[in-house]
């Protein structure tokens, strides 16, 4: 992914340019995902052109001071500054997915097992219902690619999340919002989602069937 002209256009220290540099690293590291990374980079550039990198920096600065953007990466910050209403809906979807994951699995779902697969699938599905397929894909891809340095230490975990995010978007197309938790649990049980078992990325099996 070429960054020629981006530094001069947006400013070397701007969040827009830093986000593009991060995505450039992801583009080099994960060639099989370049189309998704390129889509996200183009969106970041569009935001920089539309809002102005300085305005995005100002908005992010306000949010960081108030704690609204706590715990999210730079790529997510740029998207959230531009699409504030959508970002709030994405965050609400994540909280609902976290709550439902704990209810079904009695754990937070922060590992690489069925609980984590369920959480990502439901978060993505609920996000798709809330903001549409494209915005859900952009935000959740930003969550993955924006942590490229960390994900290089465990690329299978990232690939697991990306796959399960995709399954969530697909399930959102054919299920009503109130049926999504059950649909994701069934998808997991049927072996359509991915988990890491014995150090290998594999499709899920019925052993994680939600009760």
PDB file of C-alpha atoms in Angstrom:
ATOM      1  CA  UNK A   1       0.000   0.000   0.000  1.00  0.00           C
ATOM      2  CA  UNK A   2       1.571   3.261  -1.140  1.00  0.00           C
ATOM      3  CA  UNK A   3       1.717   6.171   1.314  1.00  0.00           C
ATOM      4  CA  UNK A   4       3.242   8.582  -1.184  1.00  0.00           C
ATOM      5  CA  UNK A   5       1.943  12.087  -0.554  1.00  0.00           C
ATOM      6  CA  UNK A   6       0.010  11.161   2.592  1.00  0.00           C
ATOM      7  CA  UNK A   7       2.610  12.583   4.994  1.00  0.00           C
ATOM      8  CA  UNK A   8       2.617  15.965   3.256  1.00  0.00           C
ATOM      9  CA  UNK A   9      -1.151  16.007   2.821  1.00  0.00           C
ATOM     10  CA  UNK A  10      -2.220  15.090   6.352  1.00  0.00           C
ATOM     11  CA  UNK A  11       0.854  15.894   8.449  1.00  0.00           C
ATOM     12  CA  UNK A  12       3.392  13.455   9.847  1.00  0.00           C
ATOM     13  CA  UNK A  13       1.994  13.623  13.388  1.00  0.00           C
ATOM     14  CA  UNK A  14      -1.690  13.582  12.475  1.00  0.00           C
ATOM     15  CA  UNK A  15      -3.868  10.692  13.558  1.00  0.00           C
ATOM     16  CA  UNK A  16      -4.959  10.216   9.946  1.00  0.00           C
ATOM     17  CA  UNK A  17      -1.391   9.693   8.747  1.00  0.00           C
ATOM     18  CA  UNK A  18      -0.447   7.528  11.734  1.00  0.00           C
ATOM     19  CA  UNK A  19      -3.500   5.350  11.022  1.00  0.00           C
ATOM     20  CA  UNK A  20      -2.390   4.981   7.405  1.00  0.00           C
ATOM     21  CA  UNK A  21       1.121   3.976   8.485  1.00  0.00           C
ATOM     22  CA  UNK A  22      -0.372   1.320  10.767  1.00  0.00           C
ATOM     23  CA  UNK A  23      -2.530   0.016   7.938  1.00  0.00           C
ATOM     24  CA  UNK A  24       0.512   0.006   5.673  1.00  0.00           C
ATOM     25  CA  UNK A  25       2.222  -2.351   8.117  1.00  0.00           C
ATOM     26  CA  UNK A  26      -0.868  -4.556   8.145  1.00  0.00           C
ATOM     27  CA  UNK A  27      -0.961  -4.542   4.340  1.00  0.00           C
ATOM     28  CA  UNK A  28       2.644  -5.745   4.209  1.00  0.00           C
ATOM     29  CA  UNK A  29       2.135  -8.350   6.931  1.00  0.00           C
ATOM     30  CA  UNK A  30      -1.139  -9.923   5.803  1.00  0.00           C
ATOM     31  CA  UNK A  31      -1.194 -10.096   1.981  1.00  0.00           C
ATOM     32  CA  UNK A  32      -4.264 -12.334   1.970  1.00  0.00           C
ATOM     33  CA  UNK A  33      -6.282  -9.521   3.599  1.00  0.00           C
ATOM     34  CA  UNK A  34      -5.113  -6.646   1.436  1.00  0.00           C
ATOM     35  CA  UNK A  35      -8.508  -5.875  -0.095  1.00  0.00           C
ATOM     36  CA  UNK A  36     -10.038  -5.259   3.355  1.00  0.00           C
ATOM     37  CA  UNK A  37      -7.011  -3.252   4.474  1.00  0.00           C
ATOM     38  CA  UNK A  38      -7.094  -1.164   1.308  1.00  0.00           C
ATOM     39  CA  UNK A  39     -10.805  -0.471   1.785  1.00  0.00           C
ATOM     40  CA  UNK A  40     -10.137   0.741   5.317  1.00  0.00           C
ATOM     41  CA  UNK A  41      -7.171   2.882   4.260  1.00  0.00           C
ATOM     42  CA  UNK A  42      -9.257   4.519   1.540  1.00  0.00           C
ATOM     43  CA  UNK A  43     -11.934   5.309   4.124  1.00  0.00           C
ATOM     44  CA  UNK A  44      -9.327   6.888   6.419  1.00  0.00           C
ATOM     45  CA  UNK A  45      -8.082   9.026   3.521  1.00  0.00           C
ATOM     46  CA  UNK A  46     -11.643  10.031   2.659  1.00  0.00           C
ATOM     47  CA  UNK A  47     -12.198  11.097   6.263  1.00  0.00           C
ATOM     48  CA  UNK A  48      -8.971  13.111   6.208  1.00  0.00           C
ATOM     49  CA  UNK A  49     -10.044  14.831   3.000  1.00  0.00           C
ATOM     50  CA  UNK A  50     -13.637  15.412   4.093  1.00  0.00           C
ATOM     51  CA  UNK A  51     -13.122  16.583   7.685  1.00  0.00           C
ATOM     52  CA  UNK A  52      -9.495  17.692   7.607  1.00  0.00           C
ATOM     53  CA  UNK A  53      -6.770  15.943   9.567  1.00  0.00           C
ATOM     54  CA  UNK A  54      -6.482  18.830  12.035  1.00  0.00           C
ATOM     55  CA  UNK A  55     -10.194  18.682  12.843  1.00  0.00           C
ATOM     56  CA  UNK A  56      -9.991  14.928  13.356  1.00  0.00           C
ATOM     57  CA  UNK A  57      -7.040  15.406  15.715  1.00  0.00           C
ATOM     58  CA  UNK A  58      -8.988  18.012  17.677  1.00  0.00           C
ATOM     59  CA  UNK A  59     -12.025  15.767  18.020  1.00  0.00           C
ATOM     60  CA  UNK A  60      -9.923  12.792  19.094  1.00  0.00           C
ATOM     61  CA  UNK A  61      -8.149  14.966  21.663  1.00  0.00           C
ATOM     62  CA  UNK A  62     -11.480  15.932  23.212  1.00  0.00           C
ATOM     63  CA  UNK A  63     -12.641  12.325  23.329  1.00  0.00           C
ATOM     64  CA  UNK A  64      -9.389  11.106  24.842  1.00  0.00           C
ATOM     65  CA  UNK A  65      -9.646  13.666  27.631  1.00  0.00           C
ATOM     66  CA  UNK A  66     -13.210  12.636  28.447  1.00  0.00           C
ATOM     67  CA  UNK A  67     -12.401   8.922  28.276  1.00  0.00           C
ATOM     68  CA  UNK A  68     -14.822   8.203  25.439  1.00  0.00           C
ATOM     69  CA  UNK A  69     -12.084   6.626  23.318  1.00  0.00           C
ATOM     70  CA  UNK A  70     -10.438   4.655  26.085  1.00  0.00           C
ATOM     71  CA  UNK A  71      -8.827   1.420  24.933  1.00  0.00           C
ATOM     72  CA  UNK A  72      -9.227   1.801  21.172  1.00  0.00           C
ATOM     73  CA  UNK A  73      -6.438   2.041  18.612  1.00  0.00           C
ATOM     74  CA  UNK A  74      -5.584   4.961  16.327  1.00  0.00           C
ATOM     75  CA  UNK A  75      -7.445   3.597  13.312  1.00  0.00           C
ATOM     76  CA  UNK A  76     -10.575   3.155  15.431  1.00  0.00           C
ATOM     77  CA  UNK A  77     -10.093   6.661  16.805  1.00  0.00           C
ATOM     78  CA  UNK A  78     -10.150   8.220  13.336  1.00  0.00           C
ATOM     79  CA  UNK A  79     -13.304   6.330  12.352  1.00  0.00           C
ATOM     80  CA  UNK A  80     -14.959   7.185  15.661  1.00  0.00           C
ATOM     81  CA  UNK A  81     -14.153  10.887  15.351  1.00  0.00           C
ATOM     82  CA  UNK A  82     -15.745  11.004  11.912  1.00  0.00           C
ATOM     83  CA  UNK A  83     -18.692   8.711  12.617  1.00  0.00           C
ATOM     84  CA  UNK A  84     -19.539   9.488  16.235  1.00  0.00           C
ATOM     85  CA  UNK A  85     -23.079   8.135  16.189  1.00  0.00           C
ATOM     86  CA  UNK A  86     -22.007   4.910  14.485  1.00  0.00           C
ATOM     87  CA  UNK A  87     -19.125   4.478  16.938  1.00  0.00           C
ATOM     88  CA  UNK A  88     -21.545   4.711  19.862  1.00  0.00           C
ATOM     89  CA  UNK A  89     -23.725   2.015  18.289  1.00  0.00           C
ATOM     90  CA  UNK A  90     -20.709  -0.225  17.678  1.00  0.00           C
ATOM     91  CA  UNK A  91     -19.679   0.187  21.311  1.00  0.00           C
ATOM     92  CA  UNK A  92     -23.207  -0.599  22.495  1.00  0.00           C
ATOM     93  CA  UNK A  93     -23.214  -3.744  20.345  1.00  0.00           C
ATOM     94  CA  UNK A  94     -19.945  -4.829  21.922  1.00  0.00           C
ATOM     95  CA  UNK A  95     -21.312  -4.360  25.433  1.00  0.00           C
ATOM     96  CA  UNK A  96     -24.381  -6.419  24.561  1.00  0.00           C
ATOM     97  CA  UNK A  97     -22.189  -9.146  23.052  1.00  0.00           C
ATOM     98  CA  UNK A  98     -19.988  -9.156  26.164  1.00  0.00           C
ATOM     99  CA  UNK A  99     -23.039  -9.506  28.416  1.00  0.00           C
ATOM    100  CA  UNK A 100     -24.552 -12.311  26.329  1.00  0.00           C
ATOM    101  CA  UNK A 101     -21.214 -14.141  26.153  1.00  0.00           C
ATOM    102  CA  UNK A 102     -20.930 -14.177  29.923  1.00  0.00           C
ATOM    103  CA  UNK A 103     -24.532 -15.321  30.239  1.00  0.00           C
ATOM    104  CA  UNK A 104     -24.014 -18.270  27.884  1.00  0.00           C
ATOM    105  CA  UNK A 105     -20.429 -19.286  28.704  1.00  0.00           C
ATOM    106  CA  UNK A 106     -19.888 -17.920  32.218  1.00  0.00           C
ATOM    107  CA  UNK A 107     -16.721 -16.181  31.027  1.00  0.00           C
ATOM    108  CA  UNK A 108     -15.805 -12.944  29.305  1.00  0.00           C
ATOM    109  CA  UNK A 109     -14.669 -14.514  26.060  1.00  0.00           C
ATOM    110  CA  UNK A 110     -11.218 -12.936  25.890  1.00  0.00           C
ATOM    111  CA  UNK A 111      -9.386 -16.089  24.815  1.00  0.00           C
ATOM    112  CA  UNK A 112      -9.447 -18.018  21.552  1.00  0.00           C
ATOM    113  CA  UNK A 113     -12.118 -20.580  22.331  1.00  0.00           C
ATOM    114  CA  UNK A 114     -15.826 -20.856  21.595  1.00  0.00           C
ATOM    115  CA  UNK A 115     -16.746 -18.020  23.942  1.00  0.00           C
ATOM    116  CA  UNK A 116     -14.496 -15.610  22.067  1.00  0.00           C
ATOM    117  CA  UNK A 117     -15.824 -16.815  18.721  1.00  0.00           C
ATOM    118  CA  UNK A 118     -19.373 -16.271  19.932  1.00  0.00           C
ATOM    119  CA  UNK A 119     -18.564 -12.796  21.241  1.00  0.00           C
ATOM    120  CA  UNK A 120     -17.029 -11.632  17.974  1.00  0.00           C
ATOM    121  CA  UNK A 121     -19.770 -13.165  15.885  1.00  0.00           C
ATOM    122  CA  UNK A 122     -22.506 -11.532  17.938  1.00  0.00           C
ATOM    123  CA  UNK A 123     -20.706  -8.182  18.176  1.00  0.00           C
ATOM    124  CA  UNK A 124     -20.356  -8.130  14.391  1.00  0.00           C
ATOM    125  CA  UNK A 125     -23.948  -9.242  13.816  1.00  0.00           C
ATOM    126  CA  UNK A 126     -25.399  -6.624  16.166  1.00  0.00           C
ATOM    127  CA  UNK A 127     -23.136  -3.950  14.657  1.00  0.00           C
ATOM    128  CA  UNK A 128     -24.343  -4.852  11.177  1.00  0.00           C
ATOM    129  CA  UNK A 129     -27.948  -4.420  12.273  1.00  0.00           C
ATOM    130  CA  UNK A 130     -27.076  -1.089  13.896  1.00  0.00           C
ATOM    131  CA  UNK A 131     -24.922   0.633  11.265  1.00  0.00           C
ATOM    132  CA  UNK A 132     -25.065  -1.523   8.128  1.00  0.00           C
ATOM    133  CA  UNK A 133     -22.691  -4.091   6.694  1.00  0.00           C
ATOM    134  CA  UNK A 134     -20.015  -1.727   5.361  1.00  0.00           C
ATOM    135  CA  UNK A 135     -19.652   0.372   8.499  1.00  0.00           C
ATOM    136  CA  UNK A 136     -19.634  -2.759  10.681  1.00  0.00           C
ATOM    137  CA  UNK A 137     -16.897  -4.251   8.502  1.00  0.00           C
ATOM    138  CA  UNK A 138     -14.844  -1.035   8.631  1.00  0.00           C
ATOM    139  CA  UNK A 139     -15.078  -0.618  12.394  1.00  0.00           C
ATOM    140  CA  UNK A 140     -14.365  -4.242  13.267  1.00  0.00           C
ATOM    141  CA  UNK A 141     -11.543  -4.449  10.725  1.00  0.00           C
ATOM    142  CA  UNK A 142     -10.113  -1.288  12.287  1.00  0.00           C
ATOM    143  CA  UNK A 143     -10.224  -3.061  15.631  1.00  0.00           C
ATOM    144  CA  UNK A 144      -8.142  -5.921  14.187  1.00  0.00           C
ATOM    145  CA  UNK A 145      -5.740  -4.215  11.784  1.00  0.00           C
ATOM    146  CA  UNK A 146      -5.191  -1.258  14.091  1.00  0.00           C
ATOM    147  CA  UNK A 147      -3.414  -3.582  16.538  1.00  0.00           C
ATOM    148  CA  UNK A 148      -1.081  -4.944  13.848  1.00  0.00           C
ATOM    149  CA  UNK A 149       2.014  -5.016  16.066  1.00  0.00           C
ATOM    150  CA  UNK A 150       0.244  -7.101  18.694  1.00  0.00           C
ATOM    151  CA  UNK A 151      -1.409  -9.324  16.104  1.00  0.00           C
ATOM    152  CA  UNK A 152       1.923 -10.184  14.509  1.00  0.00           C
ATOM    153  CA  UNK A 153       2.648 -12.095  17.723  1.00  0.00           C
ATOM    154  CA  UNK A 154      -0.473 -14.218  17.234  1.00  0.00           C
ATOM    155  CA  UNK A 155      -1.765 -13.901  13.660  1.00  0.00           C
ATOM    156  CA  UNK A 156      -4.031 -16.944  13.982  1.00  0.00           C
ATOM    157  CA  UNK A 157      -5.989 -15.193  16.732  1.00  0.00           C
ATOM    158  CA  UNK A 158      -6.559 -12.227  14.425  1.00  0.00           C
ATOM    159  CA  UNK A 159      -7.567 -14.485  11.538  1.00  0.00           C
ATOM    160  CA  UNK A 160      -9.994 -16.209  13.891  1.00  0.00           C
ATOM    161  CA  UNK A 161     -11.631 -12.901  14.801  1.00  0.00           C
ATOM    162  CA  UNK A 162     -11.832 -11.727  11.197  1.00  0.00           C
ATOM    163  CA  UNK A 163     -13.519 -14.949  10.136  1.00  0.00           C
ATOM    164  CA  UNK A 164     -16.000 -14.835  13.008  1.00  0.00           C
ATOM    165  CA  UNK A 165     -16.739 -11.173  12.325  1.00  0.00           C
ATOM    166  CA  UNK A 166     -17.602 -12.154   8.757  1.00  0.00           C
ATOM    167  CA  UNK A 167     -19.896 -14.930   9.992  1.00  0.00           C
ATOM    168  CA  UNK A 168     -21.659 -12.380  12.176  1.00  0.00           C
ATOM    169  CA  UNK A 169     -22.292 -10.080   9.228  1.00  0.00           C
ATOM    170  CA  UNK A 170     -23.660 -12.976   7.206  1.00  0.00           C
ATOM    171  CA  UNK A 171     -25.994 -14.027  10.016  1.00  0.00           C
ATOM    172  CA  UNK A 172     -27.276 -10.479  10.382  1.00  0.00           C
ATOM    173  CA  UNK A 173     -28.527 -10.627   6.791  1.00  0.00           C
ATOM    174  CA  UNK A 174     -30.919 -13.492   7.459  1.00  0.00           C
ATOM    175  CA  UNK A 175     -31.903 -13.137  11.117  1.00  0.00           C
ATOM    176  CA  UNK A 176     -33.831 -10.548  13.073  1.00  0.00           C
ATOM    177  CA  UNK A 177     -31.990  -8.722  15.834  1.00  0.00           C
ATOM    178  CA  UNK A 178     -33.718 -10.646  18.618  1.00  0.00           C
ATOM    179  CA  UNK A 179     -32.665 -13.961  17.040  1.00  0.00           C
ATOM    180  CA  UNK A 180     -28.995 -13.132  16.567  1.00  0.00           C
ATOM    181  CA  UNK A 181     -27.630 -14.589  19.819  1.00  0.00           C
ATOM    182  CA  UNK A 182     -29.284 -17.925  19.085  1.00  0.00           C
ATOM    183  CA  UNK A 183     -28.182 -17.802  15.442  1.00  0.00           C
ATOM    184  CA  UNK A 184     -24.556 -17.183  16.386  1.00  0.00           C
ATOM    185  CA  UNK A 185     -24.630 -19.978  18.987  1.00  0.00           C
ATOM    186  CA  UNK A 186     -26.050 -22.358  16.380  1.00  0.00           C
ATOM    187  CA  UNK A 187     -23.464 -21.287  13.821  1.00  0.00           C
ATOM    188  CA  UNK A 188     -20.743 -22.024  16.328  1.00  0.00           C
ATOM    189  CA  UNK A 189     -22.209 -25.442  17.088  1.00  0.00           C
ATOM    190  CA  UNK A 190     -22.507 -26.321  13.394  1.00  0.00           C
ATOM    191  CA  UNK A 191     -18.811 -25.712  12.873  1.00  0.00           C
ATOM    192  CA  UNK A 192     -19.069 -22.553  10.768  1.00  0.00           C
ATOM    193  CA  UNK A 193     -16.980 -20.380  13.073  1.00  0.00           C
ATOM    194  CA  UNK A 194     -13.312 -20.665  13.973  1.00  0.00           C
ATOM    195  CA  UNK A 195     -11.445 -21.283  17.219  1.00  0.00           C
ATOM    196  CA  UNK A 196      -7.895 -22.131  18.205  1.00  0.00           C
ATOM    197  CA  UNK A 197      -7.514 -25.611  19.633  1.00  0.00           C
ATOM    198  CA  UNK A 198      -4.201 -27.239  20.532  1.00  0.00           C
ATOM    199  CA  UNK A 199      -2.411 -24.291  18.979  1.00  0.00           C
ATOM    200  CA  UNK A 200      -4.145 -24.601  15.594  1.00  0.00           C
ATOM    201  CA  UNK A 201      -6.816 -22.479  13.933  1.00  0.00           C
ATOM    202  CA  UNK A 202      -9.734 -24.813  13.220  1.00  0.00           C
ATOM    203  CA  UNK A 203     -13.452 -24.711  12.607  1.00  0.00           C
ATOM    204  CA  UNK A 204     -15.637 -24.904  15.699  1.00  0.00           C
ATOM    205  CA  UNK A 205     -17.186 -28.176  16.844  1.00  0.00           C
ATOM    206  CA  UNK A 206     -20.307 -29.123  18.834  1.00  0.00           C
ATOM    207  CA  UNK A 207     -18.359 -29.224  22.088  1.00  0.00           C
ATOM    208  CA  UNK A 208     -18.969 -25.456  22.394  1.00  0.00           C
ATOM    209  CA  UNK A 209     -22.710 -25.739  21.817  1.00  0.00           C
ATOM    210  CA  UNK A 210     -24.499 -23.124  23.908  1.00  0.00           C
ATOM    211  CA  UNK A 211     -27.114 -24.536  26.263  1.00  0.00           C
TER     212      UNK A 211
END
